[in-house]
Every structure is written in C-alpha cells, then in structure tokens.
Coordinates of C-alpha atoms in Angstrom, one line a residue:
M1 CA -35.0 0.7 21.3
I2 CA -36.8 2.3 18.4
L3 CA -34.9 3.2 15.2
S4 CA -36.5 5.4 12.6
W5 CA -35.9 6.9 9.2
R6 CA -36.6 10.6 9.4
R7 CA -37.1 12.6 6.2
R8 CA -37.6 16.4 6.1
R9 CA -40.5 17.2 3.8
S10 CA -39.6 19.9 1.3
S11 CA -42.1 22.6 0.4
N12 CA -42.3 24.6 -2.7
N13 CA -44.6 27.2 -1.1
K14 CA -42.5 30.3 -0.8
S15 CA -45.3 32.6 0.6
S16 CA -44.8 34.9 3.6
E17 CA -47.0 32.7 5.8
P18 CA -45.5 31.9 9.2
A19 CA -43.4 28.7 9.2
L20 CA -44.9 25.6 10.9
N21 CA -43.3 24.0 13.9
D22 CA -40.3 21.9 12.8
S23 CA -41.8 18.8 14.3
S24 CA -44.7 19.0 11.9
L25 CA -42.3 18.8 8.9
D26 CA -40.8 15.6 10.1
T27 CA -41.9 12.2 8.8
E28 CA -40.8 9.2 10.7
V29 CA -40.6 5.7 9.2
M30 CA -40.2 3.0 11.8
I31 CA -37.8 0.2 11.0
P32 CA -39.3 -3.1 12.2
T33 CA -37.2 -4.6 14.9
H34 CA -36.7 -7.9 13.1
F35 CA -35.3 -6.0 10.1
R36 CA -32.4 -4.8 12.2
C37 CA -29.1 -6.6 12.8
P38 CA -28.6 -7.5 16.6
I39 CA -25.0 -6.3 16.4
S40 CA -25.1 -3.1 14.4
L41 CA -28.8 -2.3 15.0
D42 CA -28.8 -1.2 11.3
L43 CA -31.1 -2.4 8.6
F44 CA -30.0 -5.8 7.3
K45 CA -28.2 -5.7 3.9
D46 CA -27.1 -9.3 3.7
P47 CA -28.9 -11.3 6.4
V48 CA -27.3 -14.7 7.3
T49 CA -28.3 -17.2 9.9
L50 CA -25.9 -19.1 12.2
S51 CA -26.2 -22.6 13.6
T52 CA -27.8 -21.1 16.7
G53 CA -30.8 -19.9 14.5
I54 CA -30.0 -16.2 15.0
T55 CA -29.8 -14.0 12.0
Y56 CA -27.1 -11.3 11.6
D57 CA -25.9 -9.0 8.9
R58 CA -23.0 -10.8 7.1
E59 CA -20.5 -8.0 7.5
S60 CA -21.2 -7.6 11.2
I61 CA -21.0 -11.3 12.2
E62 CA -17.9 -11.8 10.1
R63 CA -16.2 -8.9 11.9
W64 CA -17.3 -10.5 15.2
I65 CA -15.8 -13.9 14.3
E66 CA -12.6 -12.5 12.8
S67 CA -12.1 -10.7 16.2
G68 CA -11.6 -14.1 17.8
N69 CA -15.1 -14.6 19.2
Q70 CA -16.4 -18.2 19.0
T71 CA -19.9 -17.6 20.5
C72 CA -23.2 -16.4 19.2
P73 CA -23.5 -12.7 20.2
V74 CA -27.2 -13.0 21.2
T75 CA -27.4 -16.5 22.9
N76 CA -23.8 -16.7 24.0
Q77 CA -23.7 -20.3 22.8
V78 CA -20.5 -21.7 21.5
L79 CA -20.7 -21.9 17.7
N80 CA -20.2 -25.5 16.5
S81 CA -20.0 -24.2 13.0
F82 CA -19.1 -20.9 11.5
D83 CA -21.3 -21.5 8.4
Q84 CA -23.4 -18.6 7.4
I85 CA -26.7 -19.5 5.6
P86 CA -28.2 -16.7 3.6
N87 CA -31.7 -15.8 4.9
H88 CA -33.4 -15.1 1.5
A89 CA -36.9 -14.9 3.0
L90 CA -36.0 -12.1 5.3
R91 CA -34.0 -10.3 2.7
K92 CA -37.0 -10.3 0.3
M93 CA -39.3 -9.0 3.0
I94 CA -36.9 -6.1 3.7
Q95 CA -36.6 -5.4 0.0
D96 CA -40.4 -5.3 -0.3
W97 CA -40.6 -3.0 2.7
C98 CA -38.0 -0.6 1.2
V99 CA -40.0 -0.4 -2.1
K100 CA -43.2 0.2 -0.1
N101 CA -41.6 3.2 1.7
R102 CA -39.7 4.5 -1.3
S103 CA -41.7 7.8 -1.1
Y104 CA -40.0 8.5 2.2
G105 CA -36.5 8.4 0.7
I106 CA -35.7 4.8 1.5
E107 CA -33.7 2.9 -1.1
R108 CA -34.1 -0.7 -1.9
I109 CA -31.2 -2.8 -0.6
P110 CA -29.5 -4.7 -3.5
T111 CA -29.5 -8.4 -3.7
P112 CA -26.1 -9.5 -2.5
R113 CA -23.9 -11.8 -4.4
V114 CA -23.3 -15.2 -2.8
P115 CA -19.7 -15.2 -1.5
V116 CA -17.3 -17.8 -2.6
S117 CA -16.8 -20.8 -0.4
P118 CA -13.6 -22.6 0.6
Y119 CA -14.9 -25.6 -1.3
E120 CA -15.2 -23.7 -4.5
V121 CA -11.7 -22.2 -4.1
S122 CA -10.2 -25.7 -3.5
A123 CA -12.1 -27.1 -6.5
I124 CA -10.8 -24.4 -8.9
C125 CA -7.3 -24.8 -7.5
S126 CA -7.4 -28.5 -8.3
R127 CA -8.6 -27.8 -11.8
I128 CA -5.7 -25.3 -12.3
E129 CA -3.2 -28.0 -11.1
V130 CA -4.6 -30.5 -13.7
A131 CA -4.6 -27.9 -16.5
T132 CA -1.0 -27.0 -15.6
R133 CA 0.2 -30.6 -15.8
C134 CA -1.5 -30.9 -19.2
G135 CA 0.0 -27.6 -20.4
D136 CA -3.5 -26.3 -21.1
D137 CA -2.9 -22.6 -21.4
R138 CA -6.4 -21.6 -22.3
K139 CA -8.1 -23.5 -19.5
C140 CA -5.7 -21.9 -17.0
V141 CA -6.5 -18.5 -18.3
E142 CA -10.2 -19.2 -17.9
L143 CA -9.8 -20.4 -14.3
V144 CA -7.4 -17.6 -13.2
R145 CA -9.9 -15.0 -14.6
K146 CA -12.6 -16.7 -12.5
I147 CA -10.5 -16.2 -9.3
K148 CA -9.8 -12.6 -10.4
A149 CA -13.6 -12.0 -10.7
W150 CA -14.2 -13.4 -7.2
G151 CA -11.6 -11.0 -5.8
K152 CA -13.3 -8.0 -7.4
E153 CA -16.6 -8.9 -5.9
S154 CA -15.6 -8.4 -2.2
E155 CA -12.8 -8.3 0.3
R156 CA -14.4 -11.4 1.9
N157 CA -13.9 -13.3 -1.3
K158 CA -10.2 -12.2 -1.5
R159 CA -9.6 -13.5 2.0
C160 CA -11.2 -16.8 1.2
V161 CA -9.1 -17.2 -1.9
V162 CA -5.9 -16.3 -0.1
N163 CA -6.6 -18.5 2.9
N164 CA -7.1 -21.6 0.8
G165 CA -3.7 -22.0 -0.8
T166 CA -4.4 -20.3 -4.1
G167 CA -1.2 -18.4 -4.0
C168 CA 0.9 -21.5 -3.9
V169 CA -1.0 -23.1 -6.8
L170 CA -0.7 -20.0 -9.0
S171 CA 3.0 -19.6 -8.2
N172 CA 3.5 -23.2 -9.4
T173 CA 1.6 -22.5 -12.6
F174 CA 3.5 -19.3 -13.2
L175 CA 6.8 -21.1 -12.9
S176 CA 5.7 -24.0 -15.1
F177 CA 4.6 -21.9 -18.0
A178 CA 7.4 -19.3 -17.6
S179 CA 9.9 -22.2 -17.9
V180 CA 8.4 -23.3 -21.2
S181 CA 8.0 -20.0 -23.1
I182 CA 7.4 -16.5 -21.8
E183 CA 6.3 -15.1 -25.2
K184 CA 4.0 -18.0 -26.0
H185 CA 2.2 -17.9 -22.6
V186 CA 2.5 -14.1 -21.8
G187 CA -1.3 -13.7 -21.6
L188 CA -1.6 -16.3 -18.9
L189 CA 1.5 -15.1 -17.0
V190 CA 0.2 -11.6 -16.8
E191 CA -3.2 -12.8 -15.6
I192 CA -1.5 -14.7 -12.8
L193 CA 0.5 -11.7 -11.8
S194 CA -2.7 -9.6 -11.6
V195 CA -4.1 -12.0 -9.0
L196 CA -0.8 -12.6 -7.1
A197 CA -0.5 -8.9 -6.6
W198 CA -3.2 -9.0 -3.9
M199 CA -2.2 -12.3 -2.4
F200 CA 0.9 -11.3 -0.4
P201 CA 2.3 -12.4 1.9
L202 CA 2.7 -15.8 0.2
G203 CA 3.6 -19.0 2.0
E204 CA 7.1 -20.4 1.9
E205 CA 6.4 -22.7 -1.0
G206 CA 4.8 -19.9 -3.1
Q207 CA 7.8 -17.7 -2.4
S208 CA 10.1 -20.5 -3.5
K209 CA 8.3 -20.9 -6.8
L210 CA 8.1 -17.2 -7.6
G211 CA 11.6 -16.6 -6.3
S212 CA 13.1 -19.1 -8.8
T213 CA 15.4 -17.7 -11.6
A214 CA 12.8 -18.7 -14.2
S215 CA 10.0 -16.8 -12.5
L216 CA 12.1 -13.7 -11.8
S217 CA 13.3 -13.7 -15.4
C218 CA 9.7 -13.7 -16.5
M219 CA 8.8 -10.8 -14.3
V220 CA 11.7 -8.8 -15.7
W221 CA 10.7 -9.7 -19.2
V222 CA 7.2 -8.3 -18.5
L223 CA 8.7 -5.2 -17.0
K224 CA 10.7 -4.6 -20.1
N225 CA 8.2 -5.7 -22.8
G226 CA 4.7 -5.6 -21.3
D227 CA 2.1 -3.0 -21.6
L228 CA 1.4 -0.4 -18.9
S229 CA -1.0 -2.6 -17.0
A230 CA 1.3 -5.7 -17.2
R231 CA 4.3 -3.7 -16.0
Q232 CA 2.3 -2.4 -13.0
K233 CA 1.3 -5.9 -11.9
A234 CA 4.9 -7.2 -12.4
V235 CA 6.5 -4.5 -10.3
S236 CA 3.9 -5.0 -7.5
V237 CA 4.7 -8.7 -7.3
L238 CA 8.4 -8.1 -7.4
K239 CA 8.1 -5.6 -4.6
G240 CA 6.1 -8.0 -2.6
L241 CA 8.7 -10.8 -3.1
L242 CA 11.7 -8.6 -2.1
S243 CA 9.9 -7.4 1.0
L244 CA 9.6 -11.1 2.1
N245 CA 13.1 -12.3 1.0
Q246 CA 15.8 -9.8 0.3
R247 CA 18.2 -12.6 -0.6
L248 CA 16.5 -12.7 -4.0
V249 CA 18.5 -9.6 -4.9
D250 CA 21.5 -11.8 -5.6
K251 CA 19.4 -13.7 -8.2
L252 CA 18.1 -10.5 -9.7
A253 CA 21.7 -9.3 -10.2
E254 CA 22.1 -12.1 -12.8
I255 CA 19.1 -11.0 -14.8
E256 CA 19.9 -8.4 -17.4
G257 CA 17.7 -5.3 -17.7
I258 CA 16.1 -5.2 -14.2
S259 CA 17.6 -1.8 -13.2
E260 CA 16.6 -0.2 -16.5
A261 CA 13.1 -1.5 -16.2
L262 CA 12.6 -0.2 -12.7
V263 CA 14.0 3.3 -13.5
K264 CA 11.8 3.5 -16.6
I265 CA 8.7 3.1 -14.4
I266 CA 9.9 6.1 -12.4
R267 CA 10.9 8.2 -15.4
E268 CA 7.7 7.4 -17.3
P269 CA 5.1 7.0 -14.5
I270 CA 2.3 4.6 -14.9
C271 CA 0.5 5.4 -11.7
P272 CA 1.4 6.4 -8.1
K273 CA 1.1 2.8 -7.0
A274 CA 3.6 1.5 -9.6
T275 CA 6.0 4.4 -8.8
K276 CA 6.0 3.5 -5.1
A277 CA 6.4 -0.2 -5.8
S278 CA 9.4 0.5 -8.1
L279 CA 11.0 2.7 -5.4
T280 CA 10.4 0.1 -2.8
A281 CA 12.0 -2.6 -5.0
I282 CA 15.0 -0.4 -5.6
F283 CA 15.3 0.3 -1.9
Y284 CA 15.7 -3.4 -1.2
M285 CA 18.1 -3.9 -4.1
I286 CA 20.5 -1.2 -2.9
S287 CA 20.3 -2.3 0.8
P288 CA 23.6 -3.7 2.0
S289 CA 24.3 -7.1 0.3
Q290 CA 26.8 -8.8 -1.9
T291 CA 25.3 -7.2 -5.0
S292 CA 24.1 -3.8 -3.7
V293 CA 27.2 -2.0 -4.9
K294 CA 26.7 -3.2 -8.4
F295 CA 23.0 -2.1 -8.4
T296 CA 23.8 1.2 -6.8
S297 CA 26.4 2.0 -9.5
R298 CA 24.0 1.1 -12.2
F299 CA 21.2 3.2 -10.8
V300 CA 23.5 6.2 -10.6
E301 CA 24.6 5.7 -14.2
L302 CA 20.9 5.6 -15.2
G303 CA 20.3 9.1 -13.6
L304 CA 18.2 7.9 -10.7
V305 CA 19.5 10.7 -8.4
S306 CA 18.1 13.5 -10.6
L307 CA 14.8 11.6 -11.1
I308 CA 14.4 11.3 -7.3
T309 CA 15.1 14.9 -6.6
E310 CA 12.5 15.9 -9.2
I311 CA 10.0 13.6 -7.7
L312 CA 10.6 15.0 -4.2
V313 CA 9.6 18.5 -5.2
D314 CA 5.9 17.8 -5.0
A315 CA 5.6 14.1 -4.1
E316 CA 2.9 12.9 -1.7
K317 CA 3.8 11.3 1.6
G318 CA 4.2 7.7 0.6
T319 CA 6.2 8.4 -2.5
C320 CA 8.3 11.0 -0.7
E321 CA 9.3 8.5 2.1
R322 CA 10.3 5.9 -0.4
A323 CA 12.2 8.3 -2.6
L324 CA 14.2 9.7 0.4
G325 CA 14.9 6.1 1.5
V326 CA 16.4 5.3 -1.9
L327 CA 18.4 8.5 -2.0
S328 CA 19.8 7.7 1.4
G329 CA 20.8 4.2 0.2
I330 CA 22.4 5.6 -2.9
C331 CA 24.5 8.0 -0.8
D332 CA 26.2 5.0 0.9
S333 CA 28.4 4.8 -2.2
K334 CA 31.0 7.3 -3.3
E335 CA 29.6 7.7 -6.8
G336 CA 26.1 8.2 -5.3
R337 CA 27.3 11.0 -3.0
E338 CA 29.2 12.7 -5.9
E339 CA 26.1 12.6 -8.1
A340 CA 23.9 13.9 -5.3
S341 CA 26.3 16.7 -4.5
K342 CA 26.4 17.9 -8.1
N343 CA 22.6 18.2 -8.2
A344 CA 21.4 21.7 -7.2
L345 CA 18.1 20.4 -5.8
T346 CA 19.6 17.9 -3.4
M347 CA 20.4 20.1 -0.5
P348 CA 17.4 22.4 -0.6
I349 CA 15.1 19.4 -0.9
L350 CA 16.7 17.5 2.0
V351 CA 16.4 20.6 4.3
K352 CA 12.8 21.3 3.2
K353 CA 11.6 17.7 3.8
M354 CA 12.8 17.6 7.4
L355 CA 9.9 17.9 9.9
R356 CA 7.4 18.3 7.1
I357 CA 6.4 14.8 5.9
S358 CA 6.8 12.2 8.6
E359 CA 9.2 10.9 11.2
I360 CA 10.7 8.3 8.8
A361 CA 11.1 10.9 6.1
T362 CA 12.9 13.2 8.5
E363 CA 15.2 10.3 9.5
F364 CA 16.1 9.5 5.8
A365 CA 16.7 13.2 5.1
V366 CA 19.0 13.6 8.1
C367 CA 20.9 10.4 7.2
T368 CA 21.4 11.5 3.6
L369 CA 22.6 15.0 4.7
W370 CA 25.0 13.3 7.2
K371 CA 26.5 11.1 4.6
L372 CA 27.0 14.0 2.2
C373 CA 28.5 16.3 4.8
K374 CA 30.6 13.8 6.6
N375 CA 32.3 12.5 3.5
S376 CA 32.7 15.8 1.7
K377 CA 36.1 17.3 1.1
K378 CA 36.5 20.5 3.1
E379 CA 37.4 23.3 0.6
E380 CA 40.1 25.6 1.8
D381 CA 38.7 28.8 0.1
G382 CA 35.3 28.4 1.6
D383 CA 33.5 29.4 -1.6
G384 CA 31.9 26.0 -2.3
G385 CA 31.3 22.5 -1.1
V386 CA 28.5 20.5 0.4
L387 CA 28.8 22.1 3.8
V388 CA 28.5 25.7 2.5
E389 CA 25.5 24.6 0.4
A390 CA 23.9 23.1 3.4
L391 CA 24.4 26.3 5.4
Q392 CA 23.0 28.4 2.6
S393 CA 19.9 26.1 2.5
G394 CA 19.2 26.7 6.2
A395 CA 20.3 23.2 7.4
F396 CA 21.9 24.6 10.6
Q397 CA 18.7 26.2 11.8
K398 CA 16.5 23.3 10.8
L399 CA 18.7 20.8 12.7
L400 CA 18.6 23.0 15.8
V401 CA 14.8 23.0 15.6
L402 CA 14.9 19.2 15.2
L403 CA 16.8 18.9 18.4
Q404 CA 14.4 21.2 20.2
V405 CA 11.2 19.4 19.2
G406 CA 12.8 16.1 19.8
C407 CA 14.1 13.3 17.5
S408 CA 14.6 9.6 17.7
E409 CA 17.8 8.3 19.2
A410 CA 18.6 6.7 15.8
I411 CA 19.4 10.1 14.4
K412 CA 20.1 12.3 17.4
E413 CA 23.8 11.5 17.3
K414 CA 23.9 12.3 13.5
V415 CA 22.1 15.6 14.1
T416 CA 24.7 16.7 16.7
E417 CA 27.6 15.7 14.5
L418 CA 26.1 17.6 11.6
L419 CA 25.7 20.7 13.7
K420 CA 29.4 20.6 14.7
L421 CA 30.5 20.2 11.1
L422 CA 28.3 23.0 9.9
N423 CA 29.4 25.3 12.8
L424 CA 33.1 24.7 11.9
Q425 CA 32.4 25.5 8.3
K426 CA 30.5 28.6 9.2
N427 CA 33.4 29.9 11.2
R428 CA 35.8 29.1 8.4
S429 CA 33.7 30.7 5.6
N430 CA 31.9 33.4 7.6
C431 CA 28.7 32.3 5.8
A432 CA 26.1 34.9 6.6
D433 CA 23.2 32.4 6.4
A434 CA 24.6 30.6 9.5
S435 CA 24.7 33.4 12.0
M436 CA 23.6 31.2 15.0
D437 CA 26.4 30.3 17.4
F438 CA 27.2 26.8 18.3
K439 CA 26.8 27.6 22.0
Y440 CA 23.1 26.9 21.5
L441 CA 24.0 23.2 21.4
N442 CA 24.9 23.3 25.1
R443 CA 21.5 24.6 26.1
P444 CA 19.0 22.1 27.5
F445 CA 16.2 21.4 25.0

C-alpha cells in the first residue's frame, strides 16, 4: 500500500489561459513505509517499541491492548510485557522528514511528553502518605499539584494515576487535614478536590474516607465559603459520592447549610457542569429515604421549584433531564405539588418538554404531570385547577401522540390514567381546548 500527502498547488495567475489538467496541479509526497504505524497506517506521532521489537504509535497500541488483546498485532506473539519503550531515533527521523517537506504543507510532529509510569505514581503516593503523617501541608500541596499536572497532560496519565490507588491516598489525606482545621488547610483541601473530581468511581476505602462526617462537612464548608472554582470542584466530588452511595444523604442531613449551598449554585450559575452536578446531587438527596422529606421541604422553602421552571425554558439536554428529574422528586411531597401548581410556567413547560428532549426527559415530565393531576382537588366550578390548566396547555393532545408513537411500559399506565382524568375534566368544564373525544383511547395505536 502506498500512502501519500497530496497538496493542491495554488496559482496567482488569473489570466484567461486555458486551465491545465487537474493532475498537473497535484503534488504527491510519499510517506516512507517505515514512518507509518502498522495499525493505523498513519504517520507516527509517538512511536513506541514493544518487547517483540515492533514499533507502533502509542495511541494505537494502547487502544489495542485496552481492548483485551495480549498479542503483538504484527507477529501475533504473546506479549510477555506491555512495556512501551519510546523510539526516539525513529521520531527524530520523522521530524527531520517533516521539516524537509515543509514546503508541501507537512507540519512537523511535536515531541511527545513522556507519559507517567505506575512506578512514578506509586512513589508520589508514598511521599503524600509520609507528608500526611507529618502534617506537612506545603509538601502535600506540592505533590498534589504534580499529580494534577500529570492529569492535564493526557488521558493516559489520568488512567495511570487512577489505576494505581491515588484516589484512596488523596481521600485519606483530605480526611486527615479536614479533621484538623478546614480554614488552615483550605488551599490543600481544594487542590485535592480538584484532582478527586476526575477520579470517580473511587474504591470502597476511598469512599469511606470521603464519606465520613468530617470530609462531608469540609465539602459543605467549601460550597458555602469557597470561590467559584472551589465550589465547582466540591459539588462535582459530592455528586460523585452520592452517585456511589446514596446512604450518605443521612449524614448530609446533619450538616447545616448543604441545601442552601446547592441551591445557590443553581441560582447563581458558575458553569453548566456545576449546575448539572448540583441538580444531580439534589436528585439523590430527595430520592426516597429517611431524610428525603426534610430535604424536599427545605428545597421548596428555598424556591427551588421556580428556579427549575426558569431553567427549563431554554436548558440544554443534560440540564433539562436533571431539572425534570428534580421537579418530579419534589412533587412526591404535598408542599412540592402545591408550589409547582402555583407556578404559571409548570404546566406549559411539562407539556412542551414531552417528546422534545429525550425519552428519560419525557418520562420525568409525564410522572410529574401525573403526580400533579392525580393529587389535585377537583374544583366544582370548573374555572380553575391543575386539570383545567393541563387541558389548556395541550396536555390531552400531547399524551395521545405519546401513546401513538409509543412509550415505555414504565409510563404507559400513567399516560392512560392521565387521559382519563383529563377527559373527565373536559366533560365537566367544557374546556374548548380539549375537544378530542376519549373514544380515541379505544383505537389500536
């Protein structure tokens, strides 16, 4: 196989002379065969040699090994070692070739950074453990920043750091210094949070350390008193913890200010990532548990329902799904349903989001509508109420369409029940917006 770089020569000659044949304007630059990776057949960017003596591009061979293969792609020999030795001589030859052919539009490949090794990660973790035992705040900051820098260099470095027990070591350091004094060691604690944010899921020991009351109290303190960057890191770690262990909600219930801190991130957005993390954390906190009622009541008092309806007006997919999930959870409580019913945006937003965002968003919207309608008081005069508002918002027609296009079994029963409730209300109030007859429900869809 021959690979080539082809560049179209440009011409500044704008005369009326007949154009030359296209092939005469093409310049081909042949890539030497030994400059190409045997897997991707592309020019080497970071050539490394395996124990079999065959050289591959680092990204290609790592993808091959991570897929579960344990043989050399070219020789088919079983790899006794997965060590990858940088082929500096070949890389320099390729760089010289790129410079030589620069006039043909070929850019010189950059010199790659040497990736971190498991040995280096283990060594720095050991030094962090020693510094932690000695209470050396400054040394810990220096070492944590080193890990942070490794993570920024490449995804490979991140995987190496995560796979060698760094999360557990940092969780222990976080707990140790948080137990002494949050204010005194806040710089170190925030640095650790910034690294832990991309280390989930943590092992059981790491979860245990971060899930302690002292560690959770520290995160809440950062959420309440930290700068924007620190608060973003803290809410990301908190979201990750709750996704792994929802039993931590009971511990959070004992920490003052957590609800206010999370709502503040939504009310005063830092970035979309922080908003989604806060909504996810709230979703776990109001999910059925011993303390969910307490949290739901507090979130309603803080005006979370109105905040969510405002967000839903023009939220992107990820934020919209999480916001609808939180609204559905809040409507499990009586005060939550009352607050949602009072908001003029609730019903139009719920109807609008059906079938427009995603399947999970539709399910949350239907569940919320079902909770509001099923538990609403039927008004005798027919001039108000949740059901009338739902009819006026076009819920009846939207639900019929949902049955026609198909919906999951999880919400099909709720959709049918909603249609029955809305049809009864339509007949009672003669609502003009709900002119479709309930007989359509008996048609095969």
